[in-house]
């Protein structure tokens, strides 16, 4: 029974992720990459253990992350409440080993560490429950 | 400056405690001994060495009224030391543990002490007059991992614990014949070992923890650079999570109901304050440094750490390390692991406290003459 609920839940989450993906695409078309990333980080990570949901969500965040050109203007409008979850996705990006992704993540990582401090990195590394 | 005096006692200090009049300090220099130093003519002199443990001493507490020292060690034993004429005489307390003892604390009335251990248990020890013997009563099967810290509520009954399972718990330690029912007030119905509250706020190891002077607020730290403040301890507690931008804390101390000092891996005590409506936030570092811009700070920290490694590979206290510490300018050069109040008997509040850490120093701090802190004292 529990498994069934989990699967059902996962389907609902996937639908929501698809909806969010469309919203992000339209924001990117309007040249609002910062808005797109904020939308992506809102409510992240999805509250599930389902790996399928997590990787689907990562694709959405990755899309928004790679569209960021001006990192300074990102931090002018990104609220501190998103710092911890953004850091988690940056480490996820670095773990892919993909060259352009790592370049982008390192660039943002530098600025984010300046702003949010080492405590933000510690919270990312220490959190084994709400993984991305 | 906030640091009144800095004294290098050893290479590394695991824990320390002060005599009732603060003229003597007992500490463990990271081995199986406890050294007691006394301030004689402006110089610290070693006057006693307590040798009985087989392994590292992990906790020391010195009772204020009865002038007894309790020590616990990784060798799974505890000793209560009493001063008889000129010598310290140990009494073995059999804790009945199968793992290391990690921390110890006398209860406010000094008729019990609590020991946290790596065996996922807490020992409550009390003295049995008829047998001339310290008895250890265990709180078992409540913790899922090592107990890293214990803290007594001022009512002498409630004991709070933190554990590496990330949880903070509060237990009743009522012992028949030792505690009296009428003295306990609201907690009078609870039995020994009954869990009053469990908080599951931290997702990683939880370390140091203390009650505020009134016992209304409980604060503990997580290894994820978070500090948690808990009000209304009981069936429906309310908690605040405060995330901060620096390295995690190891221990905390309430100065007043509205101010707390946290110490840890940043080697510099951090001041947390509560505003009028009781919201806690980080105010500033206590020691005078860290004024450089963030990027410069990380750069210098990195090269400094490298310098330390090179220095240490040659010799523990070479000139390199001394010089880098001077440029950094802080009182502590390594992680601070414990903070002890220097409150005197009868004082309403204590504005001074001492810290010790992995750098082997004991630093005495005073918060007076710090204008921005006056309203919180």
Coordinates of C-alpha atoms in Angstrom, one line a residue:
Chain A
X1 CA 0.0 0.0 0.0
X2 CA 2.7 2.4 1.0
X3 CA 4.6 1.7 -2.2
X4 CA 1.5 2.4 -4.3
X5 CA 1.0 5.7 -2.6
X6 CA 4.6 6.6 -3.2
X7 CA 4.2 5.8 -6.9
X8 CA 1.0 7.7 -7.2
X9 CA 2.7 10.6 -5.5
X10 CA 5.6 10.4 -7.9
X11 CA 3.2 10.7 -10.9
X12 CA 1.7 13.8 -9.4
X13 CA 5.1 15.3 -8.8
X14 CA 6.2 14.6 -12.4
X15 CA 3.2 16.4 -13.7
X16 CA 4.0 19.4 -11.5
X17 CA 7.6 19.4 -12.7
X18 CA 6.4 19.4 -16.3
X19 CA 4.2 22.3 -15.6
X20 CA 7.1 24.2 -14.0
X21 CA 9.4 23.3 -16.9
X22 CA 6.9 25.0 -19.3
X23 CA 6.8 28.1 -17.1
X24 CA 10.6 28.3 -17.0
X25 CA 10.8 27.9 -20.8
X26 CA 8.5 30.8 -21.3
X27 CA 10.5 33.0 -18.8
X28 CA 13.7 32.2 -20.6
X29 CA 12.0 33.2 -23.9
X30 CA 11.3 36.6 -22.3
X31 CA 15.0 36.9 -21.4
X32 CA 14.2 36.6 -17.6
X33 CA 16.8 34.0 -16.6
X34 CA 16.9 35.1 -13.0
X35 CA 13.1 34.8 -12.7
X36 CA 13.4 31.3 -14.3
X37 CA 16.0 30.2 -11.7
X38 CA 13.9 31.5 -8.9
X39 CA 10.9 29.6 -10.2
X40 CA 13.0 26.5 -10.4
X41 CA 14.4 26.8 -6.8
X42 CA 11.0 27.5 -5.3
X43 CA 9.7 24.5 -3.4
X44 CA 12.9 22.5 -4.3
X45 CA 13.9 19.9 -3.8
X46 CA 10.7 17.8 -4.4
X47 CA 9.7 16.1 -1.2
X48 CA 10.1 12.5 -2.3
X49 CA 12.7 9.8 -2.3
X50 CA 11.9 8.9 -5.9
X51 CA 15.1 9.2 -8.0
X52 CA 13.0 9.7 -11.2
X53 CA 11.5 12.9 -9.7
X54 CA 14.8 14.1 -8.5
X55 CA 16.5 13.7 -11.9
X56 CA 13.6 15.2 -13.7
X57 CA 13.8 18.2 -11.4
X58 CA 17.5 18.5 -11.9
X59 CA 17.0 18.8 -15.6
X60 CA 14.7 21.8 -15.0
X61 CA 17.1 23.5 -12.6
X62 CA 20.0 22.8 -14.9
X63 CA 18.2 24.5 -17.8
X64 CA 17.6 27.6 -15.7
X65 CA 21.1 27.5 -14.2
X66 CA 22.9 27.4 -17.6
X67 CA 20.9 30.4 -18.8
X68 CA 22.4 32.7 -16.2
X69 CA 24.9 35.0 -17.8
X70 CA 25.4 37.8 -15.2
X71 CA 26.0 36.2 -11.8
X72 CA 26.2 39.5 -10.0
X73 CA 22.7 40.5 -11.1
X74 CA 21.5 37.1 -10.1
X75 CA 22.5 37.7 -6.5
X76 CA 21.0 41.3 -6.5
X77 CA 17.5 39.7 -6.8
X78 CA 17.9 36.3 -5.3
X79 CA 16.6 36.1 -1.7
X80 CA 18.9 34.5 0.9
X81 CA 16.3 31.8 1.6
X82 CA 17.2 30.2 -1.7
X83 CA 21.0 30.1 -1.0
X84 CA 21.1 26.7 0.7
X85 CA 19.1 24.9 -2.0
X86 CA 21.0 26.7 -4.8
X87 CA 24.2 25.4 -3.2
X88 CA 22.9 21.9 -3.2
X89 CA 22.2 22.1 -7.0
X90 CA 25.6 23.6 -7.6
X91 CA 27.2 20.6 -6.0
X92 CA 24.9 18.3 -8.0
X93 CA 26.1 20.2 -11.1
X94 CA 29.8 19.8 -10.1
X95 CA 29.2 16.1 -9.6
X96 CA 28.1 15.6 -13.2
X97 CA 31.7 16.2 -14.5
X98 CA 30.3 17.9 -17.6
X99 CA 32.7 20.7 -18.6
X100 CA 30.2 23.6 -19.3
X101 CA 28.1 22.7 -16.3
X102 CA 31.0 22.6 -14.0
X103 CA 32.3 25.9 -15.4
X104 CA 29.0 27.6 -14.8
X105 CA 28.5 26.0 -11.3
X106 CA 32.0 27.0 -10.2
X107 CA 31.4 30.6 -11.3
X108 CA 28.2 30.8 -9.3
X109 CA 29.7 28.8 -6.4
X110 CA 32.4 31.5 -5.9
X111 CA 29.9 34.3 -5.7
X112 CA 27.5 32.3 -3.5
X113 CA 30.2 31.4 -1.0
X114 CA 31.2 35.1 -0.8
X115 CA 27.6 35.9 0.1
X116 CA 26.4 32.9 2.1
X117 CA 29.6 31.8 3.8
X118 CA 31.0 28.5 4.6
X119 CA 28.0 27.7 6.7
X120 CA 25.9 27.3 3.6
X121 CA 28.4 24.7 2.2
X122 CA 28.3 22.9 5.6
X123 CA 24.5 22.8 5.5
X124 CA 24.6 21.4 2.0
X125 CA 27.1 18.7 2.8
X126 CA 25.5 17.8 6.2
X127 CA 21.9 17.4 4.8
X128 CA 21.4 13.7 4.0
X129 CA 17.6 13.9 4.1
X130 CA 16.5 16.6 1.7
X131 CA 18.9 15.7 -1.1
X132 CA 18.6 17.0 -4.6
Chain B
X1 CA 39.6 44.0 24.2
X2 CA 37.2 41.2 25.1
X3 CA 39.9 38.6 25.9
X4 CA 41.2 39.4 29.3
X5 CA 43.9 36.8 29.4
X6 CA 45.3 34.0 27.2
X7 CA 47.3 31.2 28.6
X8 CA 49.0 28.4 26.7
X9 CA 48.8 25.4 29.0
X10 CA 49.3 22.4 26.7
X11 CA 49.4 21.3 23.1
X12 CA 45.7 20.5 23.2
X13 CA 43.0 20.7 25.9
X14 CA 40.0 18.4 25.8
X15 CA 38.0 20.0 28.6
X16 CA 38.5 22.3 31.6
X17 CA 36.8 23.4 34.8
X18 CA 37.3 26.0 37.5
X19 CA 37.5 25.8 41.3
X20 CA 34.6 27.5 43.2
X21 CA 36.6 30.7 43.7
X22 CA 38.2 30.6 40.2
X23 CA 41.7 30.6 41.7
X24 CA 42.5 27.1 40.2
X25 CA 41.8 25.5 36.9
X26 CA 41.6 21.8 36.1
X27 CA 42.1 20.6 32.5
X28 CA 43.0 17.5 30.6
X29 CA 46.0 18.0 28.2
X30 CA 44.7 15.5 25.8
X31 CA 45.9 12.5 27.7
X32 CA 44.9 10.3 30.7
X33 CA 45.7 13.0 33.3
X34 CA 44.0 16.0 34.8
X35 CA 46.3 18.9 35.7
X36 CA 45.3 21.5 38.3
X37 CA 47.0 24.9 38.0
X38 CA 46.8 27.7 40.5
X39 CA 47.6 31.4 39.9
X40 CA 50.5 32.2 42.3
X41 CA 52.0 35.7 42.1
X42 CA 50.7 36.3 38.6
X43 CA 52.0 33.0 37.3
X44 CA 50.2 29.8 36.7
X45 CA 51.8 27.0 38.6
X46 CA 51.0 23.3 38.3
X47 CA 50.0 22.1 41.8
X48 CA 48.3 18.7 41.3
X49 CA 48.2 16.0 38.7
X50 CA 45.2 13.6 39.0
X51 CA 46.3 10.2 37.6
X52 CA 43.8 7.4 37.7
X53 CA 42.2 7.2 34.3
X54 CA 43.7 4.9 31.6
X55 CA 42.6 6.9 28.6
X56 CA 41.8 10.4 27.5
X57 CA 39.8 12.4 30.0
X58 CA 36.7 13.7 28.1
X59 CA 34.9 15.6 30.8
X60 CA 35.6 17.5 34.0
X61 CA 33.2 19.3 36.3
X62 CA 34.1 21.0 39.6
X63 CA 31.2 21.4 42.0
X64 CA 30.8 24.9 43.6
X65 CA 29.5 24.1 47.0
X66 CA 30.9 20.7 47.8
X67 CA 34.3 21.3 46.1
X68 CA 34.4 17.9 44.4
X69 CA 35.8 17.2 41.0
X70 CA 34.1 14.6 38.7
X71 CA 36.0 13.3 35.7
X72 CA 35.0 10.9 33.0
X73 CA 37.2 9.2 30.4
X74 CA 37.2 7.1 27.3
X75 CA 38.2 4.2 29.6
X76 CA 34.5 4.1 30.5
X77 CA 35.0 5.0 34.1
X78 CA 34.3 8.0 36.2
X79 CA 36.1 9.3 39.4
X80 CA 34.8 11.7 42.0
X81 CA 37.8 13.5 43.6
X82 CA 37.6 15.0 47.0
X83 CA 40.2 17.2 48.7
X84 CA 41.6 15.7 51.9
X85 CA 44.1 17.9 53.5
X86 CA 46.6 18.4 50.6
X87 CA 45.7 15.5 48.4
X88 CA 42.9 14.8 45.9
X89 CA 41.5 11.4 46.8
X90 CA 39.6 9.5 44.0
X91 CA 36.5 7.4 44.4
X92 CA 35.7 5.1 41.5
X93 CA 32.2 5.4 40.1
X94 CA 31.3 2.3 38.1
X95 CA 29.2 3.6 35.2
X96 CA 28.4 0.2 33.7
X97 CA 29.2 1.4 30.2
X98 CA 30.6 -0.6 27.3
X99 CA 31.7 2.5 25.4
X100 CA 33.6 5.7 26.2
X101 CA 32.1 8.3 28.5
X102 CA 32.0 11.6 26.7
X103 CA 30.8 14.4 28.9
X104 CA 29.8 15.0 32.6
X105 CA 27.9 17.6 34.5
X106 CA 27.1 18.1 38.2
X107 CA 23.4 18.8 38.8
X108 CA 22.6 22.3 40.2
X109 CA 22.1 20.9 43.8
X110 CA 25.3 18.8 43.3
X111 CA 23.6 15.6 44.7
X112 CA 23.7 13.9 41.2
X113 CA 25.8 14.1 38.1
X114 CA 25.0 13.0 34.6
X115 CA 27.4 11.3 32.1
X116 CA 26.8 11.1 28.4
X117 CA 28.4 8.2 26.6
X118 CA 29.2 6.5 23.3
X119 CA 27.1 3.6 24.4
X120 CA 23.9 5.5 23.5
X121 CA 23.1 5.8 27.2
X122 CA 23.1 8.5 29.9
X123 CA 24.2 7.7 33.4
X124 CA 22.7 9.5 36.4
X125 CA 24.9 9.0 39.4
X126 CA 24.1 9.7 43.0
X127 CA 25.7 9.0 46.4
X128 CA 24.3 6.3 48.6
X129 CA 25.2 7.2 52.2
X130 CA 24.6 3.7 53.7
X131 CA 27.0 2.0 51.3
X132 CA 29.5 4.9 50.9
X133 CA 29.2 4.4 47.2
X134 CA 28.3 6.3 44.0
X135 CA 25.5 4.5 42.2
X136 CA 24.9 4.8 38.4
X137 CA 21.4 4.6 37.0
X138 CA 21.1 4.3 33.3
X139 CA 18.7 5.8 30.8
X140 CA 18.9 3.2 28.1
X141 CA 17.4 2.7 24.6
X142 CA 16.4 6.3 24.2
X143 CA 19.3 7.5 22.0
X144 CA 20.1 6.2 18.6
X145 CA 23.8 7.3 18.8
X146 CA 26.4 8.7 21.1
X147 CA 25.4 11.3 23.6
X148 CA 27.6 14.3 23.0
X149 CA 26.4 16.7 25.7
X150 CA 24.3 16.9 28.8
X151 CA 22.7 19.9 30.5
X152 CA 20.8 20.2 33.8
X153 CA 17.7 22.3 34.1
X154 CA 17.8 24.6 37.2
X155 CA 15.1 22.5 38.8
X156 CA 17.6 19.6 39.3
X157 CA 15.2 17.1 37.7
X158 CA 15.2 17.8 34.0
X159 CA 18.2 16.7 32.0
X160 CA 18.7 17.7 28.3
X161 CA 20.9 15.6 26.0
X162 CA 22.2 16.0 22.5
X163 CA 23.3 13.2 20.4
X164 CA 25.0 12.4 17.1
X165 CA 21.6 11.1 15.9
X166 CA 20.8 14.8 15.5
X167 CA 18.2 14.9 18.2
X168 CA 17.8 16.8 21.4
X169 CA 15.9 15.2 24.2
X170 CA 14.8 16.1 27.7
X171 CA 14.4 13.5 30.4
X172 CA 13.2 13.4 34.0
X173 CA 15.9 12.2 36.4
X174 CA 13.8 12.0 39.5
X175 CA 15.4 9.5 42.0
X176 CA 13.5 8.4 45.1
X177 CA 15.4 9.2 48.3
X178 CA 17.6 11.8 46.5
X179 CA 15.0 14.2 45.2
X180 CA 11.9 15.4 47.0
X181 CA 8.5 15.7 45.3
X182 CA 7.6 19.1 46.5
X183 CA 10.9 20.7 45.2
X184 CA 10.1 19.7 41.6
X185 CA 7.0 21.9 40.9
X186 CA 5.4 21.1 37.6
X187 CA 7.7 18.2 36.9
X188 CA 6.5 16.3 40.1
X189 CA 4.7 13.5 38.2
X190 CA 7.5 12.3 36.1
X191 CA 9.4 9.1 36.8
X192 CA 13.1 8.4 36.3
X193 CA 14.0 8.1 32.7
X194 CA 10.7 9.4 31.3
X195 CA 11.2 11.4 28.1
X196 CA 9.7 14.9 28.4
X197 CA 10.4 16.0 24.9
X198 CA 12.3 15.0 21.8
X199 CA 13.3 17.5 19.1
X200 CA 14.2 16.4 15.6
X201 CA 15.4 19.7 14.1
X202 CA 19.0 18.9 13.1
X203 CA 19.7 16.6 10.2
X204 CA 23.3 16.1 11.3
X205 CA 25.2 15.6 14.6
X206 CA 24.1 17.8 17.5
X207 CA 26.7 19.0 20.0
X208 CA 26.8 21.5 22.9
X209 CA 23.7 22.6 24.6
X210 CA 22.7 24.7 27.6
X211 CA 19.6 26.0 29.4
X212 CA 19.1 29.7 29.9
X213 CA 19.6 30.9 33.5
X214 CA 15.8 30.7 34.2
X215 CA 15.5 27.3 32.5
X216 CA 12.9 28.8 30.0
X217 CA 15.0 28.5 26.9
X218 CA 17.2 25.6 25.7
X219 CA 19.8 26.1 23.0
X220 CA 21.8 23.5 21.1
X221 CA 23.9 23.4 18.0
X222 CA 24.0 21.2 14.9
X223 CA 27.1 20.3 12.8
X224 CA 25.4 21.9 9.9
X225 CA 26.1 25.5 11.0
X226 CA 22.8 25.9 12.7
X227 CA 21.8 26.8 16.2
X228 CA 18.4 25.9 17.7
X229 CA 16.5 27.8 20.4
X230 CA 13.7 26.0 22.1
X231 CA 11.0 27.6 24.3
X232 CA 8.2 26.1 26.2
X233 CA 10.0 22.8 26.9
X234 CA 7.3 20.2 27.4
X235 CA 4.6 18.6 25.3
X236 CA 4.3 21.4 22.8
X237 CA 7.7 23.2 22.5
X238 CA 8.4 26.0 20.1
X239 CA 11.7 26.2 18.3
X240 CA 13.7 28.7 16.3
X241 CA 16.3 27.6 13.8
X242 CA 19.1 30.1 13.2
X243 CA 21.4 29.4 10.2
X244 CA 24.7 31.4 10.2
X245 CA 27.3 32.0 7.6
X246 CA 30.3 30.5 9.3
X247 CA 31.7 27.2 10.5
X248 CA 29.7 25.1 12.9
X249 CA 29.7 25.5 16.7
X250 CA 30.7 23.0 19.3
X251 CA 29.4 24.5 22.6
X252 CA 27.2 27.3 23.8
X253 CA 26.7 29.4 27.0
X254 CA 23.8 31.7 28.0
X255 CA 25.0 35.0 29.4
X256 CA 21.5 36.2 30.1
X257 CA 18.0 35.3 28.9
X258 CA 18.7 37.5 25.8
X259 CA 22.3 36.7 25.0
X260 CA 24.2 33.5 24.1
X261 CA 27.8 32.9 23.2
X262 CA 28.7 30.1 20.8
X263 CA 32.1 28.7 20.2
X264 CA 33.4 26.3 17.6
X265 CA 35.3 25.7 14.5
X266 CA 35.7 29.4 13.6
X267 CA 38.1 29.8 16.6
X268 CA 36.2 33.0 17.6
X269 CA 33.3 33.2 20.0
X270 CA 30.0 34.3 18.3
X271 CA 27.4 36.4 20.0
X272 CA 23.7 35.6 19.5
X273 CA 21.0 37.9 20.8
X274 CA 17.3 37.9 21.2
X275 CA 15.3 41.0 20.3
X276 CA 12.2 42.4 22.2
X277 CA 9.9 39.7 20.8
X278 CA 12.4 36.9 21.5
X279 CA 13.7 36.4 17.9
X280 CA 17.3 35.1 18.0
X281 CA 19.9 36.3 15.5
X282 CA 23.7 36.4 15.1
X283 CA 25.1 39.7 16.2
X284 CA 28.9 39.6 15.7
X285 CA 32.1 37.9 16.6
X286 CA 33.5 38.7 20.0
X287 CA 37.1 38.7 19.2
X288 CA 38.5 41.7 17.2
X289 CA 39.3 40.3 13.7
X290 CA 37.5 39.1 10.6
X291 CA 37.2 42.7 9.4
X292 CA 38.7 42.0 6.0
X293 CA 36.3 41.5 3.1
X294 CA 34.9 38.0 2.6
X295 CA 37.0 37.1 -0.4
X296 CA 40.2 38.3 1.1
X297 CA 39.4 36.4 4.2
X298 CA 39.0 33.1 2.5
X299 CA 42.2 33.7 0.6
X300 CA 44.2 34.4 3.7
X301 CA 42.6 31.6 5.6
X302 CA 43.6 29.2 2.9
X303 CA 47.2 30.2 2.6
X304 CA 47.4 30.4 6.4
X305 CA 46.2 26.8 6.7
X306 CA 48.9 25.8 4.2
X307 CA 51.5 27.6 6.2
X308 CA 50.3 25.7 9.3
X309 CA 50.7 22.3 7.6
X310 CA 54.2 23.2 6.5
X311 CA 55.1 24.5 9.9
X312 CA 53.8 21.5 11.7
X313 CA 55.6 19.0 9.5
X314 CA 58.8 20.5 10.8
X315 CA 57.9 21.0 14.4
X316 CA 54.7 21.5 16.3
X317 CA 55.4 25.1 17.4
X318 CA 57.7 26.5 14.8
X319 CA 57.9 30.2 14.0
X320 CA 55.6 29.8 11.0
X321 CA 52.6 28.9 13.0
X322 CA 53.3 31.6 15.6
X323 CA 53.6 34.2 13.0
X324 CA 50.5 33.2 11.1
X325 CA 48.5 33.3 14.3
X326 CA 49.8 36.7 15.0
X327 CA 48.7 38.0 11.6
X328 CA 45.3 36.6 12.2
X329 CA 45.2 38.2 15.6
X330 CA 42.7 36.0 17.4
X331 CA 43.0 34.6 20.9
X332 CA 42.4 31.0 19.7
X333 CA 44.2 29.5 16.8
X334 CA 42.1 26.3 16.5
X335 CA 38.7 24.9 17.1
X336 CA 37.2 25.9 20.5
X337 CA 35.6 22.9 22.1
X338 CA 34.3 24.1 25.4
X339 CA 33.0 27.3 27.1
X340 CA 32.7 27.6 30.9
X341 CA 30.9 30.3 32.8
X342 CA 32.9 32.2 35.5
X343 CA 29.9 33.1 37.5
X344 CA 30.5 33.5 41.2
X345 CA 28.2 32.2 43.9
X346 CA 25.5 34.8 44.5
X347 CA 26.1 36.7 41.3
X348 CA 22.9 37.4 39.4
X349 CA 24.6 37.1 36.0
X350 CA 28.1 36.4 34.8
X351 CA 29.7 38.6 32.3
X352 CA 33.0 36.6 32.1
X353 CA 33.7 33.1 30.9
X354 CA 36.6 30.9 29.7
X355 CA 37.1 28.9 26.6
X356 CA 39.5 26.1 25.7
X357 CA 40.2 24.2 22.5
X358 CA 42.4 22.2 20.3
X359 CA 45.2 24.8 20.4
X360 CA 45.8 24.1 24.1
X361 CA 44.9 27.6 25.3
X362 CA 42.5 28.7 28.0
X363 CA 41.2 32.2 27.3
X364 CA 39.3 34.3 29.8
X365 CA 36.8 36.7 28.3
X366 CA 34.8 39.6 29.7
X367 CA 31.8 41.3 28.1
X368 CA 31.8 44.4 30.2
X369 CA 32.8 47.7 28.5
X370 CA 31.3 46.4 25.2
X371 CA 28.8 49.2 24.5
X372 CA 26.7 47.3 22.0
X373 CA 26.2 44.4 24.4
X374 CA 25.1 46.3 27.5
X375 CA 21.4 46.1 27.0
X376 CA 21.5 42.3 26.7
X377 CA 23.5 41.6 29.9

